[in-house]
Backbone as XML, in Angstrom:
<?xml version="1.0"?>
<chain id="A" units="angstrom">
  <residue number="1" name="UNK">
    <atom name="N" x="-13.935" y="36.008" z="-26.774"/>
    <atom name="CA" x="-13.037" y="35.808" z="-25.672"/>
    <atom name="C" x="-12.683" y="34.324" z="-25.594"/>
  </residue>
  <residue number="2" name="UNK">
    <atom name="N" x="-11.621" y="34.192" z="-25.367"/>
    <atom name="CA" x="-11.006" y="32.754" z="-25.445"/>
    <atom name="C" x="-10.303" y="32.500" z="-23.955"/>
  </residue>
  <residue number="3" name="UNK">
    <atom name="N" x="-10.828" y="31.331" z="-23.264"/>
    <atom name="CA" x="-10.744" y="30.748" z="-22.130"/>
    <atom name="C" x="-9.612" y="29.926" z="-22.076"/>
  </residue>
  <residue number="4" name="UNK">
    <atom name="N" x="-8.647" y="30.057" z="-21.232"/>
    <atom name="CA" x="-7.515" y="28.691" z="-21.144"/>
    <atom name="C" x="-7.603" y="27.771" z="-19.978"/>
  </residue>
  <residue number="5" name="UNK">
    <atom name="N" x="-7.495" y="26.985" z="-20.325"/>
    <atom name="CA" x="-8.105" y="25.574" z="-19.384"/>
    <atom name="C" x="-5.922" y="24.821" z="-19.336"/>
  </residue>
  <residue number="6" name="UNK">
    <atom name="N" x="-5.838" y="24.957" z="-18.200"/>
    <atom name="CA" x="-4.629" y="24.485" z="-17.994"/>
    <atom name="C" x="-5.244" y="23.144" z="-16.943"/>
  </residue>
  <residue number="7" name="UNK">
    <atom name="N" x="-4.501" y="21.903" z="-17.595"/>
    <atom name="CA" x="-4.758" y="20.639" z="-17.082"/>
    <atom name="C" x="-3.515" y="20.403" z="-16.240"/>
  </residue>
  <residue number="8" name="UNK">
    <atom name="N" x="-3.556" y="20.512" z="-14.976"/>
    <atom name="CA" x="-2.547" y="20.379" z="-14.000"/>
    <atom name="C" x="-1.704" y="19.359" z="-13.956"/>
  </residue>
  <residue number="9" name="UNK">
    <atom name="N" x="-0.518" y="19.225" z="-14.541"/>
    <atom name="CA" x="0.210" y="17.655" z="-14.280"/>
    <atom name="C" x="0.479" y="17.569" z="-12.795"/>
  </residue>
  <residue number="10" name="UNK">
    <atom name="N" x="0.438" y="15.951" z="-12.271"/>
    <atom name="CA" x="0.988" y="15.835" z="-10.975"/>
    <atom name="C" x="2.328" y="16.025" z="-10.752"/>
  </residue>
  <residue number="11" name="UNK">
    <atom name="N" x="2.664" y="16.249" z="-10.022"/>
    <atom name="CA" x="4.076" y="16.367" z="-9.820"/>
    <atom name="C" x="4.290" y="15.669" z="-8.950"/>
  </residue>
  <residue number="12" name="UNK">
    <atom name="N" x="5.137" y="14.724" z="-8.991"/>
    <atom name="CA" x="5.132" y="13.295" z="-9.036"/>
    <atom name="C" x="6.792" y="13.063" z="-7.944"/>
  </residue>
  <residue number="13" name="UNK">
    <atom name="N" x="6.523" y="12.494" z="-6.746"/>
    <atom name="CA" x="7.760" y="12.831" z="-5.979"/>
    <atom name="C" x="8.667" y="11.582" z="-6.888"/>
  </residue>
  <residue number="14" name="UNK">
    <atom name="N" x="10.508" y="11.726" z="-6.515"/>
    <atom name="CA" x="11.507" y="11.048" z="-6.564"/>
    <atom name="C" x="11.224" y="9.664" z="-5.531"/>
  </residue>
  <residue number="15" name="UNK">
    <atom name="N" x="11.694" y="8.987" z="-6.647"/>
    <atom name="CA" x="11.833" y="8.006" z="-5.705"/>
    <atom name="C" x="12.806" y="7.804" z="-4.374"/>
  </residue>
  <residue number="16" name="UNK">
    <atom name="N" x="14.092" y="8.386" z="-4.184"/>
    <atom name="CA" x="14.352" y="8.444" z="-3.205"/>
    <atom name="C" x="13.663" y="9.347" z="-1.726"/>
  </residue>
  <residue number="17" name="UNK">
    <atom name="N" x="13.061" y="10.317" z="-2.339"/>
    <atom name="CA" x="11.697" y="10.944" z="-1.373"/>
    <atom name="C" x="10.723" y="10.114" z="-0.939"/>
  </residue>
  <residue number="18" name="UNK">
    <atom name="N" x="10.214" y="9.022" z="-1.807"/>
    <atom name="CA" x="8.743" y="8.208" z="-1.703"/>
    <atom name="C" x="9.331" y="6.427" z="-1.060"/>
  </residue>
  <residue number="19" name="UNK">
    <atom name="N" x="10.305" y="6.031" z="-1.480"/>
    <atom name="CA" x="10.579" y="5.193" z="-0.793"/>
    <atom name="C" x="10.697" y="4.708" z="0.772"/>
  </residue>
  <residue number="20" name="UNK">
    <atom name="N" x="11.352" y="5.752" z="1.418"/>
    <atom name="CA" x="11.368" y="5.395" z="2.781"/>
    <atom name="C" x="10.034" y="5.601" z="3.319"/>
  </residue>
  <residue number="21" name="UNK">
    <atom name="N" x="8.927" y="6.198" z="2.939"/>
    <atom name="CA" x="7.313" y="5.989" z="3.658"/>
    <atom name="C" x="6.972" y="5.135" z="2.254"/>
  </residue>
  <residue number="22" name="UNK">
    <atom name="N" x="6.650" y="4.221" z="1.651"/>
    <atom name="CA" x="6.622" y="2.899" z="1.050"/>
    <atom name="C" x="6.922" y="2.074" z="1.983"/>
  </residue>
  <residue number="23" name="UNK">
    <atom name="N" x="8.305" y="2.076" z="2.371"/>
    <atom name="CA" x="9.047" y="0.554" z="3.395"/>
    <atom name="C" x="8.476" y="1.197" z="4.895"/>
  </residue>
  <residue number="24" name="UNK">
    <atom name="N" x="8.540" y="2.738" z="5.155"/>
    <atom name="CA" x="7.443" y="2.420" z="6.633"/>
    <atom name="C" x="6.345" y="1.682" z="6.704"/>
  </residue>
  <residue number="25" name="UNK">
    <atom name="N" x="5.733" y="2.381" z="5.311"/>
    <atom name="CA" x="3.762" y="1.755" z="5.379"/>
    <atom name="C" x="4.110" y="0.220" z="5.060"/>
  </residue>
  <residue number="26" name="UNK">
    <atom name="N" x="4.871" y="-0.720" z="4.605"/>
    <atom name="CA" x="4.998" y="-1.940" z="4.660"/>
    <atom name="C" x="5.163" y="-2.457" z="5.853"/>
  </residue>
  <residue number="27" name="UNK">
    <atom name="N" x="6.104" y="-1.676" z="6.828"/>
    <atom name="CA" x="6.604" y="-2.719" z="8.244"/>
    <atom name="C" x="5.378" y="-2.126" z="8.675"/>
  </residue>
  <residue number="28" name="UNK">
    <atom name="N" x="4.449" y="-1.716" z="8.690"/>
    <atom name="CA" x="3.174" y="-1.293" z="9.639"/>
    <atom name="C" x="2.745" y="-3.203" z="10.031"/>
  </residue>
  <residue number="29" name="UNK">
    <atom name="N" x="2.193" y="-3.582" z="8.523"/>
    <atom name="CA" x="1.915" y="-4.686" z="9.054"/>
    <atom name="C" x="2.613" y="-5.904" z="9.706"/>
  </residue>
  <residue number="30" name="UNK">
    <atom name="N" x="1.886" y="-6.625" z="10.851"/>
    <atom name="CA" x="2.634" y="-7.430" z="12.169"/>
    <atom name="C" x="2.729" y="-8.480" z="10.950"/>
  </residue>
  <residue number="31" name="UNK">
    <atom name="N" x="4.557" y="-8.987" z="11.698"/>
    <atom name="CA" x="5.000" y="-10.146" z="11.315"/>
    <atom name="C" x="4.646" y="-11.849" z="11.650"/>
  </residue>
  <residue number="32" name="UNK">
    <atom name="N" x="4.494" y="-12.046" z="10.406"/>
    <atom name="CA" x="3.106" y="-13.201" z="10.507"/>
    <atom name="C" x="4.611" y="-14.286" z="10.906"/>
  </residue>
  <residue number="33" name="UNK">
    <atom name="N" x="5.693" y="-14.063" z="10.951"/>
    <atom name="CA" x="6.623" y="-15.203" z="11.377"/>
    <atom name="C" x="6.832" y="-15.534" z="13.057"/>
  </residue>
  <residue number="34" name="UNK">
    <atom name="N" x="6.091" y="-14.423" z="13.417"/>
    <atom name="CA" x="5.762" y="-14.660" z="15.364"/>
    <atom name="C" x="4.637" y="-14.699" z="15.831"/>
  </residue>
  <residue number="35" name="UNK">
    <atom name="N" x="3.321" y="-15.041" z="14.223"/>
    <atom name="CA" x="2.311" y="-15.800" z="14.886"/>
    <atom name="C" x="1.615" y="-14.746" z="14.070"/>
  </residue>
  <residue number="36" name="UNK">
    <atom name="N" x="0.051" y="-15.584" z="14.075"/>
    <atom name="CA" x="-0.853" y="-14.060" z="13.535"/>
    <atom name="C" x="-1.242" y="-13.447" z="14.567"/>
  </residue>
  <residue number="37" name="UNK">
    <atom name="N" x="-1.592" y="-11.810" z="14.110"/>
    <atom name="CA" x="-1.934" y="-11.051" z="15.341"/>
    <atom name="C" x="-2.605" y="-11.086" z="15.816"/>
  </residue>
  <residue number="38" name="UNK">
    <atom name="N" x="-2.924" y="-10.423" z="17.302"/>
    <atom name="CA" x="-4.059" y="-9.998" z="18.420"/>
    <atom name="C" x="-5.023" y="-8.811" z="17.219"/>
  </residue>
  <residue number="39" name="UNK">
    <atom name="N" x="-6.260" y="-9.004" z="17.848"/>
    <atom name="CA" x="-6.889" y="-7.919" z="17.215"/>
    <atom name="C" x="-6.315" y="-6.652" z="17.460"/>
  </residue>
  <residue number="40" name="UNK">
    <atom name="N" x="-6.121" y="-6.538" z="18.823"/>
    <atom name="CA" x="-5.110" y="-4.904" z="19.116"/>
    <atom name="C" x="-4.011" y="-4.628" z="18.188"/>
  </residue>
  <residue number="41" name="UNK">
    <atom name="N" x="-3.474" y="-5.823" z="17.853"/>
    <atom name="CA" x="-2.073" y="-5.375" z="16.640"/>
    <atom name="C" x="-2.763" y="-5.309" z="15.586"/>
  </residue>
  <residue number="42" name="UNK">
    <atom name="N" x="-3.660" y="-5.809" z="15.193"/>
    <atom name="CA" x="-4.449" y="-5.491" z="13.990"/>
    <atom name="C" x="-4.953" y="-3.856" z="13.670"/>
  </residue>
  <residue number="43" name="UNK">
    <atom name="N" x="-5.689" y="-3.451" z="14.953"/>
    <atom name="CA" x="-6.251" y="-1.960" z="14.921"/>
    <atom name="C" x="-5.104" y="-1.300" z="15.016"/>
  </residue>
  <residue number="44" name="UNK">
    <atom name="N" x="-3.974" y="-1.413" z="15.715"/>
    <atom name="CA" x="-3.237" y="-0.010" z="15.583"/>
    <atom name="C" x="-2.114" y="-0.743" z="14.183"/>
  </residue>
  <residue number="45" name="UNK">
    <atom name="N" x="-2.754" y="-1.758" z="13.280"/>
    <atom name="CA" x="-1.796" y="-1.599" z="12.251"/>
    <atom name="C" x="-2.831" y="-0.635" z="11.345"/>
  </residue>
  <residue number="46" name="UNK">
    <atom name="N" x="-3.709" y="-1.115" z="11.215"/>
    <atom name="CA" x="-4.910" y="-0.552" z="10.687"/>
    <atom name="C" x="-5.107" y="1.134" z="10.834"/>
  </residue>
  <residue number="47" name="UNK">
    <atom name="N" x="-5.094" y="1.934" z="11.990"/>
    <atom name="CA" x="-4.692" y="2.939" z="11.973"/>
    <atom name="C" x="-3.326" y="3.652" z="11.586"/>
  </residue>
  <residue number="48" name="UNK">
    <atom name="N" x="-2.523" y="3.006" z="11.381"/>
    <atom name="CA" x="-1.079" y="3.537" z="10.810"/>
    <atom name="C" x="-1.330" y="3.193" z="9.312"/>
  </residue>
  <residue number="49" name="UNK">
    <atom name="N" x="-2.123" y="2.494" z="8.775"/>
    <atom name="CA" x="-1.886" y="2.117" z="7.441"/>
    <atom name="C" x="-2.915" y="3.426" z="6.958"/>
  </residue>
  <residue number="50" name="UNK">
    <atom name="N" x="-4.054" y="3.969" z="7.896"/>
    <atom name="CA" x="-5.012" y="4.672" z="7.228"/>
    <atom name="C" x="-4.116" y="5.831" z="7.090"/>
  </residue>
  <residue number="51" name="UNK">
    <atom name="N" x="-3.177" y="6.373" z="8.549"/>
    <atom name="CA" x="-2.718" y="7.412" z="8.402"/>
    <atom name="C" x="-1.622" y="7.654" z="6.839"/>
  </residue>
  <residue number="52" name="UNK">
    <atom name="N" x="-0.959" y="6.537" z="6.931"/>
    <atom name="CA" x="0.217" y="6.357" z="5.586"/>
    <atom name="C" x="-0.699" y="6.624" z="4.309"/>
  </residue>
  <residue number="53" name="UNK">
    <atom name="N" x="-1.246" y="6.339" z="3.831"/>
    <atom name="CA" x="-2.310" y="5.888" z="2.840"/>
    <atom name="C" x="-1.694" y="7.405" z="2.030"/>
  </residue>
  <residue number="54" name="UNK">
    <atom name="N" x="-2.700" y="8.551" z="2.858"/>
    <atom name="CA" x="-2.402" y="9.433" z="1.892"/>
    <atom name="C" x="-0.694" y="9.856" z="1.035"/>
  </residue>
  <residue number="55" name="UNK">
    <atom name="N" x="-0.014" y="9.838" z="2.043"/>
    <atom name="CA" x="1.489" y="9.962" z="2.161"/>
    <atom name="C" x="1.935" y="9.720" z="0.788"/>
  </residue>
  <residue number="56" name="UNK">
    <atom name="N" x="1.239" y="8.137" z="0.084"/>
    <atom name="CA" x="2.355" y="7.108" z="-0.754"/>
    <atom name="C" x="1.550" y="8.242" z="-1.910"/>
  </residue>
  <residue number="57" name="UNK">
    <atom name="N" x="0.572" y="8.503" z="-1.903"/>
    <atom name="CA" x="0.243" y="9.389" z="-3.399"/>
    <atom name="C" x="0.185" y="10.590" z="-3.926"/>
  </residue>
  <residue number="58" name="UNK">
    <atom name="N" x="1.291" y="10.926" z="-4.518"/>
    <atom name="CA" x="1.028" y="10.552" z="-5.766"/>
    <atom name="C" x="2.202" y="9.776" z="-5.738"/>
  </residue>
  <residue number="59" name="UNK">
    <atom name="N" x="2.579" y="8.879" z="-6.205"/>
    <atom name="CA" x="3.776" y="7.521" z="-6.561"/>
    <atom name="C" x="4.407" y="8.058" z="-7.519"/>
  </residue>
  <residue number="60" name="UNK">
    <atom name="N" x="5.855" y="7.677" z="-7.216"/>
    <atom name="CA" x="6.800" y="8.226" z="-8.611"/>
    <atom name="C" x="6.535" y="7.934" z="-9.474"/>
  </residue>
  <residue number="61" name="UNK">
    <atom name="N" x="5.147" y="6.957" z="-9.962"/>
    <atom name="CA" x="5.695" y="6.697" z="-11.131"/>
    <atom name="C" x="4.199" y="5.852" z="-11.099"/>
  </residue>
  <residue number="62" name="UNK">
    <atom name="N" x="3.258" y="6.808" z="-12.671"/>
    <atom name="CA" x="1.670" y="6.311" z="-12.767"/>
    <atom name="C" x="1.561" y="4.543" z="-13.204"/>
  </residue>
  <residue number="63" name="UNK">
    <atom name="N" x="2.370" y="4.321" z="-13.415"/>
    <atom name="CA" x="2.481" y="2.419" z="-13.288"/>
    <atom name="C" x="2.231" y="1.763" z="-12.508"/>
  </residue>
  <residue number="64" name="UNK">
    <atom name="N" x="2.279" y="2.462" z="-11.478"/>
    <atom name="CA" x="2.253" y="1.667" z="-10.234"/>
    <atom name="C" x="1.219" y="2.251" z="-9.139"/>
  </residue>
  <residue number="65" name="UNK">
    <atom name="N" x="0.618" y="3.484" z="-9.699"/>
    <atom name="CA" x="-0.486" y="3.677" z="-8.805"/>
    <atom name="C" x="-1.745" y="2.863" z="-8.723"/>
  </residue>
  <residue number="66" name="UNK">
    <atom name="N" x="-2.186" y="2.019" z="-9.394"/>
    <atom name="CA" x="-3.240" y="1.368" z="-9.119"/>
    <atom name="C" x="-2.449" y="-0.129" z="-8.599"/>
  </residue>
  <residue number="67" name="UNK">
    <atom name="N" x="-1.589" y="-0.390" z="-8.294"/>
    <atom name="CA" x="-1.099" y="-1.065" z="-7.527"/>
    <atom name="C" x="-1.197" y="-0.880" z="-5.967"/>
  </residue>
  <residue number="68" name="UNK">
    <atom name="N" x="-0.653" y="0.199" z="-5.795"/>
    <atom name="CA" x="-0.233" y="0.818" z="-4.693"/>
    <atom name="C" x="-1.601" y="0.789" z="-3.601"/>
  </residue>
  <residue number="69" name="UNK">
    <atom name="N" x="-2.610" y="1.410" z="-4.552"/>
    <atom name="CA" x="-4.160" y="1.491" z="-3.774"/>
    <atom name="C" x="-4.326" y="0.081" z="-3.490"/>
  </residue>
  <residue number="70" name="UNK">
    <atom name="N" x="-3.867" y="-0.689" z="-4.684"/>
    <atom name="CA" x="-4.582" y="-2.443" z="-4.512"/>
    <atom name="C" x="-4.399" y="-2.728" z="-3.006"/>
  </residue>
  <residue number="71" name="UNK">
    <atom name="N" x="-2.359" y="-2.804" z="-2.807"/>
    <atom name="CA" x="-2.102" y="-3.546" z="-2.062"/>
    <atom name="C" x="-2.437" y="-2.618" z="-0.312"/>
  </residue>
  <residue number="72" name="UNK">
    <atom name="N" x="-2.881" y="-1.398" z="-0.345"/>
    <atom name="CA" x="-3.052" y="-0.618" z="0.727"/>
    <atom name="C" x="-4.715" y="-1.209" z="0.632"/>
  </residue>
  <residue number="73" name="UNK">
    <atom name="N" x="-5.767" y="-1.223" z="0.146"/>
    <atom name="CA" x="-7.106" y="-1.601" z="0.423"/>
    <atom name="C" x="-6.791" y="-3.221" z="0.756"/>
  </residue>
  <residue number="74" name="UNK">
    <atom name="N" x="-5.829" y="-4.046" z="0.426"/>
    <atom name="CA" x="-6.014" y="-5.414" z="0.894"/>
    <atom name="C" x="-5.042" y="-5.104" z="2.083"/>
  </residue>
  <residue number="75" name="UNK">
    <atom name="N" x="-4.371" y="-4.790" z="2.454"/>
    <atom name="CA" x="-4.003" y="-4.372" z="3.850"/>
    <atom name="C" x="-4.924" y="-3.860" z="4.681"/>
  </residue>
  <residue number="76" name="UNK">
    <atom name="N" x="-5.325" y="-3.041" z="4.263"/>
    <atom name="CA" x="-6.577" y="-2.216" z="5.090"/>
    <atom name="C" x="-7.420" y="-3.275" z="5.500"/>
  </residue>
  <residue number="77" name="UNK">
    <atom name="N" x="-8.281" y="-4.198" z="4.839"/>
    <atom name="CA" x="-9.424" y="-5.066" z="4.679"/>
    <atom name="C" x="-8.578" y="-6.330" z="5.716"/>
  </residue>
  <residue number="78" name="UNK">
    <atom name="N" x="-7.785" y="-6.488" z="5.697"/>
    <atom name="CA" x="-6.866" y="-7.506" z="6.446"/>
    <atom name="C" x="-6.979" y="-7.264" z="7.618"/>
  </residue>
  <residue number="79" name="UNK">
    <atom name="N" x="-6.594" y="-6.238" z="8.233"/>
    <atom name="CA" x="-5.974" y="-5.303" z="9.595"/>
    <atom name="C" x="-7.730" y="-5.578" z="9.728"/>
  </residue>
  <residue number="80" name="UNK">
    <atom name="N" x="-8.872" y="-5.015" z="9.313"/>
    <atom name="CA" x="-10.649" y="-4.321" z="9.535"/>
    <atom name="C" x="-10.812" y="-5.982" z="10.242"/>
  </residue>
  <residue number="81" name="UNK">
    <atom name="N" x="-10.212" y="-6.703" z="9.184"/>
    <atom name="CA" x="-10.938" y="-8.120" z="9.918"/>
    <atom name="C" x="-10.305" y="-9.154" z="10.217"/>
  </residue>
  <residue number="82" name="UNK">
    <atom name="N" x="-9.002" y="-8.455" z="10.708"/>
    <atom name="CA" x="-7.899" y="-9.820" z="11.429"/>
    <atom name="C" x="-8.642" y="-10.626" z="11.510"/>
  </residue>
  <residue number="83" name="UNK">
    <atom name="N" x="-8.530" y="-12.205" z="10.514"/>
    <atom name="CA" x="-7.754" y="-11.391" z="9.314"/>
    <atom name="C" x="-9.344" y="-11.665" z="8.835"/>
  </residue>
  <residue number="84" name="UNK">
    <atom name="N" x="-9.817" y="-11.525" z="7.313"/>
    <atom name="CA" x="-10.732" y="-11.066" z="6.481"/>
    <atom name="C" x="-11.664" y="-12.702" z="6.677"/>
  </residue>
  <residue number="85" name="UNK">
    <atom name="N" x="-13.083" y="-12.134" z="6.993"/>
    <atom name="CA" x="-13.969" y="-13.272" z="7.113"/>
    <atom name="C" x="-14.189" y="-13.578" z="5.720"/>
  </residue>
  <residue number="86" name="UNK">
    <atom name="N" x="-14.945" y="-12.644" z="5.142"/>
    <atom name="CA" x="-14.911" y="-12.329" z="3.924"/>
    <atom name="C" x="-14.106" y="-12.013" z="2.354"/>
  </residue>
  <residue number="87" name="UNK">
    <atom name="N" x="-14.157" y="-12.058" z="0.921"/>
    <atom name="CA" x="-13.538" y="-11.043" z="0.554"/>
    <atom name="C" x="-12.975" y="-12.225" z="-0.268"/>
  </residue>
  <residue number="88" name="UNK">
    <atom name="N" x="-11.744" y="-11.912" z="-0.404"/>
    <atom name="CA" x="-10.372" y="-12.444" z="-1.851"/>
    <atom name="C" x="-10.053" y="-13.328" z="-0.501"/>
  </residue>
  <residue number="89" name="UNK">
    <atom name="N" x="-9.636" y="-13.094" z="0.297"/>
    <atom name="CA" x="-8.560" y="-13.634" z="1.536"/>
    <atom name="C" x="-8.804" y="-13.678" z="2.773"/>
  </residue>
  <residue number="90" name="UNK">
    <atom name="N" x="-9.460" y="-15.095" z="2.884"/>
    <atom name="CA" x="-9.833" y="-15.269" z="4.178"/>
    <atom name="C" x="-8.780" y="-15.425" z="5.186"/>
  </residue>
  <residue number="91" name="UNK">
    <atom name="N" x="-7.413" y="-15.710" z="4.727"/>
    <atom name="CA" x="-6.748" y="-16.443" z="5.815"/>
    <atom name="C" x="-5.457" y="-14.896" z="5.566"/>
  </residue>
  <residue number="92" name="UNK">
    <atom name="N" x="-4.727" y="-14.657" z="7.192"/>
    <atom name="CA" x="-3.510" y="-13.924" z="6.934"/>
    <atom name="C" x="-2.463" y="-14.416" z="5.811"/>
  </residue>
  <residue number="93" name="UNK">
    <atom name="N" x="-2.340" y="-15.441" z="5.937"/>
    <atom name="CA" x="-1.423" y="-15.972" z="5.008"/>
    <atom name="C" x="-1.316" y="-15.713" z="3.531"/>
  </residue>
  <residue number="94" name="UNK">
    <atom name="N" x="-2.518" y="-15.984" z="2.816"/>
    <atom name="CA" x="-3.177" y="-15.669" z="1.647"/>
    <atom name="C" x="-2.969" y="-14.103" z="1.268"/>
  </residue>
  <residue number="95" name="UNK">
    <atom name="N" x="-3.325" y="-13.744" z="2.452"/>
    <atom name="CA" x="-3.679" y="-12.275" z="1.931"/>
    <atom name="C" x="-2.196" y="-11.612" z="1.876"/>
  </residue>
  <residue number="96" name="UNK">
    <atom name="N" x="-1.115" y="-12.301" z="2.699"/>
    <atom name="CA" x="0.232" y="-11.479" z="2.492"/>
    <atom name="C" x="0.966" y="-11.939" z="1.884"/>
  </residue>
  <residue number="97" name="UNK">
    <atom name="N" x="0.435" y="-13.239" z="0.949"/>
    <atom name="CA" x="1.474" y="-13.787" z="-0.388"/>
    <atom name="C" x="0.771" y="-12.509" z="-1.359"/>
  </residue>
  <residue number="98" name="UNK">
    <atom name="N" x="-0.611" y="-12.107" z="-1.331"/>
    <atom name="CA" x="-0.439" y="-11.034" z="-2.342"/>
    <atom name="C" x="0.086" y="-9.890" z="-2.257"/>
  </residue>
  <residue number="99" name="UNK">
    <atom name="N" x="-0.037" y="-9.654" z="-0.691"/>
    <atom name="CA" x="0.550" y="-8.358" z="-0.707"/>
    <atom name="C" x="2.016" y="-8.320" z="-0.849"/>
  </residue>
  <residue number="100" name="UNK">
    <atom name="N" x="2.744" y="-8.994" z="-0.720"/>
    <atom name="CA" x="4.320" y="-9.490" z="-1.412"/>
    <atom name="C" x="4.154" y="-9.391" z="-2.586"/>
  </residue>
  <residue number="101" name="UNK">
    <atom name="N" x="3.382" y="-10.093" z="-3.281"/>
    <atom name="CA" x="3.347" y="-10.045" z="-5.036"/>
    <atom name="C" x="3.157" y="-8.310" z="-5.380"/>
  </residue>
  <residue number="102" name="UNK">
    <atom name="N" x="2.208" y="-7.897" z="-4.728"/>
    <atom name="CA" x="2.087" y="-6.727" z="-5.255"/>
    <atom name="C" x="2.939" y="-5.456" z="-5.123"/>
  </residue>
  <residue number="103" name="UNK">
    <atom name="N" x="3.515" y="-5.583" z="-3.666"/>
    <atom name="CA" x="4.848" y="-4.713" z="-3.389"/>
    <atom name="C" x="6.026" y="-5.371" z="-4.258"/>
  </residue>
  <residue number="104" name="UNK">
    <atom name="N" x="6.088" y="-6.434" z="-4.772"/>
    <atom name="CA" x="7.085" y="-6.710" z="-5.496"/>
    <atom name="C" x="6.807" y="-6.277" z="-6.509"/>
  </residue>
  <residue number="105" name="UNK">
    <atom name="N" x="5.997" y="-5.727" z="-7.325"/>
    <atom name="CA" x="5.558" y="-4.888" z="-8.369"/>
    <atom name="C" x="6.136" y="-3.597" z="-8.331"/>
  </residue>
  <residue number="106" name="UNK">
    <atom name="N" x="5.073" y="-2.897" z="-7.491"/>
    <atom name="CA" x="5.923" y="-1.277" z="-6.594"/>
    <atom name="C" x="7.367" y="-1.911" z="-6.801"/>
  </residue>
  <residue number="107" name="UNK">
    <atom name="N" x="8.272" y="-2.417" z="-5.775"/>
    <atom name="CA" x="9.489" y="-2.209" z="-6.007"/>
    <atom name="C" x="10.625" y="-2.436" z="-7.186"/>
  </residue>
  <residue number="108" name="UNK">
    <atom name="N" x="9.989" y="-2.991" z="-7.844"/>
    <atom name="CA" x="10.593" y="-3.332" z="-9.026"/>
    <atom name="C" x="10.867" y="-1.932" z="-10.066"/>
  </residue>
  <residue number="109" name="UNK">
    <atom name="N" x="10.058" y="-1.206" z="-10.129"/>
    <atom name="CA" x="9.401" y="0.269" z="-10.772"/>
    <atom name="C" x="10.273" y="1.144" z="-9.997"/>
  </residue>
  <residue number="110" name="UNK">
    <atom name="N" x="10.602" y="1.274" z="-8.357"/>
    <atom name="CA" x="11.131" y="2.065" z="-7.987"/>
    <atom name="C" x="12.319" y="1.957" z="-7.822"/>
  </residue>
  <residue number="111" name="UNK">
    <atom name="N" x="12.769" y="0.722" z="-6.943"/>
    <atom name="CA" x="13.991" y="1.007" z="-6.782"/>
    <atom name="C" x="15.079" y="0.953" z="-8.410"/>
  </residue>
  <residue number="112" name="UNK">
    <atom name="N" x="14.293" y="0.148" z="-9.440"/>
    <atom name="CA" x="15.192" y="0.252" z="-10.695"/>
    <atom name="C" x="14.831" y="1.971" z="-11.487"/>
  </residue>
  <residue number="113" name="UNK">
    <atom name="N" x="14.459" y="2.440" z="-11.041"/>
    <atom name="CA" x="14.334" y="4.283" z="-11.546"/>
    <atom name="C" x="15.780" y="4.998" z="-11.360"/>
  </residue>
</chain>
């Protein structure tokens, strides 16, 4: 007897589907150009980023999924410790020149698809 083992591909949304919750879960985090945040803007960014999280995956496109986690766990870790005592990025500032670098990654992949 011979067994078939079917390896499930993801099925992988369009980028015009996955983009507009991408640019939501980005404006989650408070704009560091009217100051850094209150811890309260921190927790309810922090809870909108946990809720988004699942949303962005699977990503159009496997290039950019270990990106995607990067720049959502350094968001996450940001928001936990307005901003991070610890870690890569102690200061807000620091931590959202990467997270720019790294969404500029993501978008580069998507919006040119």
């Amino acid at each position: 007897m011979m067994m078939v083992s079917a390896c499930g591909l993801i099925e992988r949304p369009q980028p015009p589907q996955w983009i507009p919750l991408w640019e939501d879960t980005k404006a989650v985090l408070p704009d560091l150009a009217v100051g850094e945040p209150s811890e309260v803007e921190c927790s309810a960014a922090l809870v909108l980023l946990r809720e988004a999280a699942p949303t962005l995956r699977p990503t159009p496109d496997d290039s950019i999924d270990e990106t995607v986690d990067r720049w959502l766990q350094i968001a996450e870790e940001t928001m936990f410790e307005c901003p991070a005592d610890t870690g890569d990025f102690t200061m807000f500032g620091a931590a959202y020149l990467e997270l720019d670098r790294l969404a500029d990654q993501v978008d580069v992949v998507v919006y040119d698809s």
